[in-house]
CSV table of C-alpha atoms in Angstrom, one decimal:
chain,number,residue,atom,x,y,z
A,1,MET,CA,-68.8,129.0,23.7
A,2,PHE,CA,-67.2,131.8,21.7
A,3,SER,CA,-67.3,135.3,23.1
A,4,ILE,CA,-68.8,138.1,20.9
A,5,LYS,CA,-65.3,139.5,20.6
A,6,LYS,CA,-64.0,136.3,19.1
A,7,ILE,CA,-67.1,136.0,16.9
A,8,CYS,CA,-66.4,139.5,15.5
A,9,ALA,CA,-62.8,138.6,14.9
A,10,LEU,CA,-63.8,135.6,13.0
A,11,ALA,CA,-66.4,137.7,11.2
A,12,LEU,CA,-63.6,139.9,9.8
A,13,LEU,CA,-62.8,137.0,7.6
A,14,LEU,CA,-66.3,137.4,6.0
A,15,VAL,CA,-66.1,141.1,5.1
A,16,SER,CA,-64.7,140.3,1.6
A,17,ILE,CA,-66.5,137.0,1.2
A,18,SER,CA,-68.9,137.0,-1.7
A,19,SER,CA,-72.0,134.8,-1.9
A,20,SER,CA,-70.2,132.4,-4.2
A,21,VAL,CA,-68.0,131.1,-1.3
A,22,HIS,CA,-69.2,128.0,0.6
A,23,ALA,CA,-70.4,128.6,4.1
A,24,ASP,CA,-68.7,125.4,5.3
A,25,ASN,CA,-65.3,126.9,4.2
A,26,ALA,CA,-65.7,129.6,6.8
A,27,PRO,CA,-65.4,129.2,10.6
A,28,ASN,CA,-68.6,128.4,12.5
A,29,PRO,CA,-68.3,130.3,15.8
A,30,ALA,CA,-71.7,129.7,17.2
A,31,SER,CA,-75.4,129.1,16.3
A,32,PHE,CA,-77.3,132.1,15.0
A,33,ALA,CA,-79.4,132.2,18.1
A,34,SER,CA,-76.3,132.3,20.3
A,35,PHE,CA,-74.7,135.0,18.1
A,36,ARG,CA,-77.8,137.2,18.3
A,37,LYS,CA,-78.0,136.9,22.1
A,38,GLN,CA,-74.5,138.4,22.4
A,39,PHE,CA,-74.6,141.0,19.6
A,40,LYS,CA,-76.2,144.4,19.6
A,41,THR,CA,-76.7,145.8,16.1
A,42,GLN,CA,-75.5,149.3,15.2
A,43,VAL,CA,-77.9,149.5,12.2
A,44,ALA,CA,-81.1,151.5,12.5
A,45,TYR,CA,-82.9,153.8,10.1
A,46,GLU,CA,-86.3,155.4,9.6
A,47,GLY,CA,-88.7,153.8,7.2
A,48,ASN,CA,-90.3,155.6,4.3
A,49,ASP,CA,-93.9,154.6,5.1
A,50,ARG,CA,-95.1,156.1,8.4
A,51,SER,CA,-98.8,155.8,7.6
A,52,PRO,CA,-101.2,153.6,9.6
A,53,VAL,CA,-101.9,150.1,8.4
A,54,GLY,CA,-105.4,151.0,7.1
A,55,ASN,CA,-108.6,149.1,7.1
A,56,SER,CA,-109.4,145.8,5.5
A,57,PRO,CA,-112.7,146.0,3.6
A,58,ASP,CA,-115.5,143.4,4.1
A,59,ASN,CA,-113.8,142.2,7.3
A,60,VAL,CA,-111.3,140.0,5.4
A,61,PHE,CA,-108.8,140.9,8.1
A,62,LYS,CA,-109.1,142.6,11.5
A,63,SER,CA,-106.6,145.1,12.8
A,64,VAL,CA,-104.8,143.9,16.0
A,65,GLN,CA,-101.8,144.9,18.1
A,66,TYR,CA,-99.2,142.5,19.3
A,67,GLN,CA,-96.4,143.2,21.9
A,68,SER,CA,-92.8,143.2,20.8
A,69,ALA,CA,-89.6,144.4,22.5
A,70,VAL,CA,-90.0,147.9,21.0
A,71,GLY,CA,-93.7,148.2,21.9
A,72,GLN,CA,-97.1,147.5,20.4
A,73,LEU,CA,-96.9,146.7,16.7
A,74,ALA,CA,-99.8,146.5,14.3
A,75,ALA,CA,-100.9,143.4,12.4
A,76,MET,CA,-103.8,142.2,10.2
A,77,LEU,CA,-105.4,138.9,11.2
A,78,THR,CA,-108.2,136.8,9.7
A,79,PRO,CA,-111.1,136.8,12.2
A,80,ASP,CA,-112.4,134.0,14.3
A,81,PRO,CA,-114.6,131.7,12.1
A,82,LYS,CA,-116.6,131.0,15.3
A,83,ASP,CA,-116.8,127.3,14.5
A,84,GLY,CA,-115.4,126.2,17.9
A,85,LYS,CA,-112.3,124.6,16.2
A,86,LYS,CA,-108.6,125.3,16.5
A,87,HIS,CA,-107.2,126.0,13.0
A,88,PRO,CA,-103.7,125.9,11.6
A,89,ALA,CA,-102.2,129.4,11.0
A,90,ILE,CA,-99.5,131.0,9.0
A,91,ILE,CA,-97.6,134.3,9.4
A,92,TRP,CA,-96.8,135.8,6.1
A,93,ILE,CA,-94.1,138.4,5.5
A,94,THR,CA,-94.4,140.4,2.2
A,95,GLY,CA,-91.6,141.6,-0.1
A,96,GLY,CA,-90.3,145.1,-0.6
A,97,ASP,CA,-90.5,147.1,2.7
A,98,CYS,CA,-91.5,144.1,4.7
A,99,ASN,CA,-91.7,146.1,7.9
A,100,SER,CA,-94.9,147.8,6.5
A,101,ILE,CA,-98.2,146.5,5.1
A,102,ASP,CA,-101.3,148.0,3.4
A,103,GLY,CA,-104.4,146.4,4.9
A,104,THR,CA,-106.5,147.4,1.9
A,105,THR,CA,-104.2,145.9,-0.7
A,106,LEU,CA,-103.7,142.6,1.1
A,107,SER,CA,-107.4,141.9,1.1
A,108,GLN,CA,-108.0,142.6,-2.6
A,109,ALA,CA,-107.9,140.1,-5.4
A,110,SER,CA,-104.4,139.8,-7.1
A,111,PRO,CA,-103.5,138.4,-10.5
A,112,ARG,CA,-102.4,134.8,-10.4
A,113,THR,CA,-99.2,135.8,-12.1
A,114,ASN,CA,-98.2,137.9,-9.2
A,115,ASP,CA,-100.2,137.1,-6.1
A,116,GLN,CA,-98.2,138.7,-3.3
A,117,SER,CA,-101.2,138.5,-1.0
A,118,ALA,CA,-100.7,134.8,-0.4
A,119,ALA,CA,-104.5,134.6,-0.4
A,120,ALA,CA,-104.4,130.8,-0.9
A,121,TYR,CA,-104.1,130.3,2.9
A,122,ARG,CA,-107.1,132.3,4.0
A,123,LYS,CA,-109.2,130.9,1.2
A,124,ALA,CA,-108.3,127.4,2.4
A,125,GLY,CA,-109.5,128.2,5.9
A,126,ILE,CA,-106.0,128.7,7.4
A,127,VAL,CA,-105.7,131.5,9.9
A,128,MET,CA,-103.5,134.2,8.4
A,129,MET,CA,-101.5,137.0,10.1
A,130,PHE,CA,-99.6,139.8,8.4
A,131,PRO,CA,-97.5,141.5,11.1
A,132,THR,CA,-95.9,144.9,10.7
A,133,LEU,CA,-92.5,145.2,12.2
A,134,ARG,CA,-90.4,147.8,14.1
A,135,GLY,CA,-90.3,151.1,12.3
A,136,GLY,CA,-92.9,150.1,9.8
A,137,ASN,CA,-96.1,152.0,9.2
A,138,ASP,CA,-96.6,154.2,12.3
A,139,ASN,CA,-95.0,151.6,14.7
A,140,PRO,CA,-92.4,152.5,17.3
A,141,GLY,CA,-88.7,151.6,16.8
A,142,LYS,CA,-86.6,151.8,13.7
A,143,HIS,CA,-85.8,149.4,10.8
A,144,GLU,CA,-82.8,147.2,11.6
A,145,ALA,CA,-82.4,145.5,8.2
A,146,HIS,CA,-83.5,142.1,9.2
A,147,PHE,CA,-82.0,141.9,12.7
A,148,GLY,CA,-84.5,143.0,15.4
A,149,GLU,CA,-87.3,142.2,13.0
A,150,ILE,CA,-86.6,138.5,13.7
A,151,ASP,CA,-87.7,139.1,17.3
A,152,ASP,CA,-90.8,140.9,16.1
A,153,VAL,CA,-91.8,137.8,13.9
A,154,LEU,CA,-91.3,135.6,16.9
A,155,ALA,CA,-93.4,137.9,19.1
A,156,ALA,CA,-96.2,137.8,16.4
A,157,ALA,CA,-96.1,134.0,16.7
A,158,ASP,CA,-96.6,134.2,20.5
A,159,TYR,CA,-99.6,136.5,20.0
A,160,LEU,CA,-101.0,134.2,17.3
A,161,ALA,CA,-100.6,131.1,19.5
A,162,GLN,CA,-102.8,132.8,22.2
A,163,GLN,CA,-105.8,133.2,19.9
A,164,PRO,CA,-108.5,130.7,20.9
A,165,TRP,CA,-109.3,129.7,17.2
A,166,VAL,CA,-105.6,128.9,16.5
A,167,ASP,CA,-103.9,125.6,17.0
A,168,PRO,CA,-100.6,126.7,18.7
A,169,SER,CA,-98.8,123.5,17.6
A,170,ARG,CA,-99.6,124.2,13.9
A,171,ILE,CA,-98.2,127.7,13.3
A,172,TYR,CA,-96.2,128.2,10.0
A,173,LEU,CA,-94.2,131.0,8.6
A,174,GLY,CA,-93.9,132.1,5.0
A,175,GLY,CA,-92.6,135.1,3.0
A,176,HIS,CA,-91.5,136.4,-0.4
A,177,SER,CA,-88.5,138.2,-1.6
A,178,THR,CA,-87.2,140.5,1.2
A,179,GLY,CA,-89.8,138.8,3.3
A,180,GLY,CA,-88.5,135.4,2.1
A,181,THR,CA,-85.0,136.4,3.3
A,182,LEU,CA,-86.4,137.4,6.7
A,183,VAL,CA,-88.3,134.2,7.2
A,184,LEU,CA,-85.2,132.2,6.2
A,185,MET,CA,-83.3,134.1,8.9
A,186,VAL,CA,-86.1,133.5,11.5
A,187,ALA,CA,-85.7,129.7,10.7
A,188,GLU,CA,-82.0,130.1,11.4
A,189,ALA,CA,-82.6,131.9,14.7
A,190,SER,CA,-85.4,129.7,16.1
A,191,LYS,CA,-87.3,126.5,15.6
A,192,ARG,CA,-90.5,128.1,16.8
A,193,PHE,CA,-92.5,127.4,13.6
A,194,ARG,CA,-93.8,124.0,12.5
A,195,ALA,CA,-92.4,124.7,9.0
A,196,VAL,CA,-91.1,127.7,7.1
A,197,PHE,CA,-91.6,128.6,3.4
A,198,SER,CA,-89.1,131.0,2.0
A,199,PHE,CA,-89.8,132.3,-1.6
A,200,GLY,CA,-87.0,134.0,-3.4
A,201,PRO,CA,-84.5,134.9,-0.7
A,202,VAL,CA,-81.0,136.2,-1.1
A,203,ALA,CA,-77.8,134.6,0.3
A,204,GLU,CA,-76.8,137.9,2.0
A,205,LEU,CA,-78.5,141.2,2.4
A,206,ARG,CA,-75.7,143.1,0.5
A,207,GLN,CA,-77.3,141.7,-2.6
A,208,TYR,CA,-80.3,144.1,-2.1
A,209,GLY,CA,-78.0,147.0,-2.7
A,210,LYS,CA,-79.9,150.3,-2.4
A,211,MET,CA,-83.2,148.6,-1.8
A,212,MET,CA,-82.3,149.0,1.9
A,213,PRO,CA,-81.0,152.5,2.8
A,214,VAL,CA,-77.9,151.2,4.6
A,215,ASN,CA,-74.2,151.5,3.8
A,216,TYR,CA,-72.9,148.0,3.7
A,217,ASP,CA,-69.3,149.3,3.1
A,218,LYS,CA,-69.5,151.0,6.5
A,219,MET,CA,-71.1,148.2,8.4
A,220,SER,CA,-69.1,146.4,11.1
A,221,SER,CA,-67.9,142.9,10.3
A,222,ALA,CA,-70.3,141.6,12.9
A,223,ASP,CA,-73.3,143.5,11.5
A,224,LEU,CA,-72.5,142.0,8.0
A,225,LEU,CA,-72.3,138.6,9.5
A,226,ALA,CA,-75.7,139.1,11.2
A,227,ARG,CA,-77.1,139.7,7.7
A,228,ALA,CA,-75.5,136.8,5.9
A,229,PRO,CA,-78.2,134.1,5.9
A,230,TYR,CA,-76.0,131.8,3.8
A,231,TYR,CA,-73.5,131.6,6.7
A,232,TRP,CA,-76.1,130.4,9.3
A,233,LEU,CA,-77.8,127.6,7.3
A,234,PRO,CA,-76.3,125.0,9.7
A,235,SER,CA,-78.4,126.6,12.5
A,236,VAL,CA,-81.8,125.6,11.0
A,237,ALA,CA,-83.4,122.9,13.2
A,238,SER,CA,-86.9,122.6,11.8
A,239,PRO,CA,-88.4,122.1,8.3
A,240,LEU,CA,-87.5,124.9,5.9
A,241,PHE,CA,-88.4,125.0,2.2
A,242,VAL,CA,-86.5,127.5,0.0
A,243,ILE,CA,-88.4,128.1,-3.3
A,244,GLU,CA,-87.7,130.1,-6.4
A,245,GLY,CA,-88.6,130.1,-10.1
A,246,VAL,CA,-85.8,129.3,-12.5
A,247,ASP,CA,-86.6,132.5,-14.3
A,248,GLY,CA,-86.4,134.5,-11.1
A,249,ASN,CA,-83.6,135.1,-8.6
A,250,ILE,CA,-82.3,131.5,-9.1
A,251,GLN,CA,-78.6,132.4,-8.6
A,252,SER,CA,-79.3,133.1,-4.9
A,253,LEU,CA,-81.2,129.9,-4.4
A,254,GLU,CA,-78.4,127.9,-6.1
A,255,SER,CA,-75.8,129.7,-4.0
A,256,LEU,CA,-77.7,128.8,-0.8
A,257,ARG,CA,-78.2,125.2,-2.0
A,258,SER,CA,-74.4,124.9,-2.6
A,259,LYS,CA,-73.6,126.0,0.9
A,260,SER,CA,-76.0,123.7,2.8
A,261,ARG,CA,-75.6,120.2,4.1
A,262,ASN,CA,-78.5,120.6,6.5
A,263,PRO,CA,-81.1,117.9,6.1
A,264,TYR,CA,-83.8,120.2,7.5
A,265,ILE,CA,-83.6,122.4,4.4
A,266,LYS,CA,-85.2,121.6,1.1
A,267,PHE,CA,-84.4,123.7,-2.0
A,268,LEU,CA,-86.8,123.8,-4.9
A,269,SER,CA,-86.0,125.4,-8.2
A,270,ILE,CA,-89.1,125.5,-10.4
A,271,LYS,CA,-88.8,125.4,-14.2
A,272,GLY,CA,-91.2,127.7,-16.1
A,273,ALA,CA,-91.7,130.0,-13.1
A,274,SER,CA,-90.4,133.4,-12.2
A,275,HIS,CA,-89.8,135.3,-8.9
A,276,PHE,CA,-93.5,136.2,-9.0
A,277,THR,CA,-95.4,133.5,-11.0
A,278,ILE,CA,-94.3,130.8,-8.5
A,279,LEU,CA,-96.3,132.4,-5.7
A,280,ALA,CA,-99.9,131.5,-6.4
A,281,PRO,CA,-99.3,127.9,-7.4
A,282,GLY,CA,-96.7,127.4,-4.7
A,283,ASN,CA,-99.0,128.7,-2.0
A,284,ASP,CA,-102.0,126.8,-3.3
A,285,LEU,CA,-100.0,123.6,-3.0
A,286,ILE,CA,-98.6,124.5,0.4
A,287,ALA,CA,-102.0,125.4,1.8
A,288,ARG,CA,-103.3,121.9,0.9
A,289,LYS,CA,-100.3,120.3,2.5
A,290,ILE,CA,-100.9,122.3,5.7
A,291,LEU,CA,-104.5,121.2,6.0
A,292,LEU,CA,-103.3,117.6,5.9
A,293,ASP,CA,-100.4,118.2,8.3
A,294,ASP,CA,-102.1,117.3,11.6
A,295,GLY,CA,-99.7,114.8,13.3
A,296,SER,CA,-97.5,115.4,16.3
A,297,ALA,CA,-94.7,116.7,14.0
A,298,SER,CA,-94.8,118.2,10.5
A,299,ASN,CA,-95.0,115.7,7.7
A,300,ILE,CA,-95.0,118.2,4.9
A,301,SER,CA,-93.0,117.3,1.8
A,302,LEU,CA,-92.7,119.3,-1.4
A,303,THR,CA,-91.1,118.4,-4.7
A,304,GLU,CA,-90.1,120.3,-7.7
A,305,GLY,CA,-92.4,118.1,-9.8
A,306,GLU,CA,-95.4,118.9,-7.7
A,307,MET,CA,-94.7,122.6,-8.0
A,308,ILE,CA,-94.3,122.4,-11.8
A,309,ASN,CA,-97.6,120.4,-12.0
A,310,GLU,CA,-99.3,123.1,-9.9
A,311,LEU,CA,-97.9,125.8,-12.1
A,312,SER,CA,-99.5,124.2,-15.2
A,313,LYS,CA,-103.0,124.6,-13.6
A,314,LYS,CA,-105.2,127.5,-14.6
């Protein structure tokens, strides 16, 4: 077992590493879960949105609170269908400021060319949860740029598993853009979820530049390492699907693909789709797969051909 001191020393090697370098060319000091247990981040900042989550009209979602390490955090959850059954469920992490959500917007109809509400799941009868994260909306805590937020997502899964209308063995995780990067990192940190679907992530958070108000040049080497998902791909130990349209942020997907030898990870680059147009058809297809995924372990498979065919549907 490597000490955090030695991990940080090895991490110094990564400060100048760009996302074009293979992860397997760098030392692998520990699993991401082990690293995170030993490391305390120095990154914390206030979010821009300090407003409450807001209401969901027509009871599409109900507002709930779940317990995390920083206190009670807000979430939107599809209500109990009251049919006496246990249903599969998915936690979805939005893009942009993925620590915050707008309950009203998430329940409204979105254009198929840019459906960031991932409505396909709730329309298919899959329980859906949008958690807010530390420092988001009017939550306690501060943003940690995809570090402590990993623990919040796992805490949301614990809450979801306790709901009587949820099948705790069939909880999935998905996200888009910054949310796609976060769910990728959750998959690297834990095999808590039956399968994870990451739309349009980046290989390392420095690629977001000023989207996150942190100074990457002044981050410690260990804090940079903690936010380099390409480096921790070997830690993934459950099904993970990384998806992007060829007309979107495809360089990041191909960079991640080039660094991975992990059989748990499937990369899908979809011709004719962008960072946004892939969402509606991709989630439609995944929702149907989830409904059929009822064995002792996940049997979900996805191919680029299936995604392209789904994209062609109106």
